[in-house]
């Protein structure tokens, strides 16, 4: 497991990520002491549809003033949004040391470090006590985790009774082969896709009840089609997912788009209650 975790961390690793983001802000003429969340939103939300879908997910329940854990938080964009717009105390955990370092620095940059905190750690062994959070949420994370049982049992454990689990995920729909690279995996060795029915069975097993499920696949396809058109017209953005994926951005996103179009993969979001 340790070598798998190291391979996954290496897959996402980009040295001096925070410094790169700062340099890109400077190149755009943005004063560093006046950076807003919107200035970095193109890079700090590493999932299909970015900041827009995080806001949509946040609107699915009453989040005002909640304690929230973002499992697989990446650069912390959703945590900052929740802290800023919903007065949440938001905690993020991620396997990547560089993502966590960058998340902390970005929160300082936009003056939200008092309402956000970030921890480097493993989603299958969360370093938190039982019944600690009003809400746990995760976006595009489980694909890298082979032990789904541990992942969802840990999510249930740290969630307060009556609390909510929110998810936005890429799931298998059919049983055909998946072409790589993908945004979450260069090869199949670090990819562990499963189906919505399997996820539901595990969450039910761990005492959570489904309240809603939404098919986000077409919205994801529309997002990618618009993104491809924009890239053709004006090239890579100064602050986009290319900051994280570099020259591999296009093949990864095109593979994902193709599988969403063929129906091999699907995008789903939803809410469970403990």
Tab-separated table of C-alpha atoms in Angstrom, residues 15 110 146 230 236 265:
chain	number	residue	atom	x	y	z
A	15	UNK	CA	7.326	20.806	-7.548
A	110	UNK	CA	-6.660	34.957	0.216
A	146	UNK	CA	-8.462	0.268	-3.817
A	230	UNK	CA	-11.915	27.611	-25.932
A	236	UNK	CA	-4.160	27.161	-22.555
A	265	UNK	CA	-17.907	6.150	-17.353
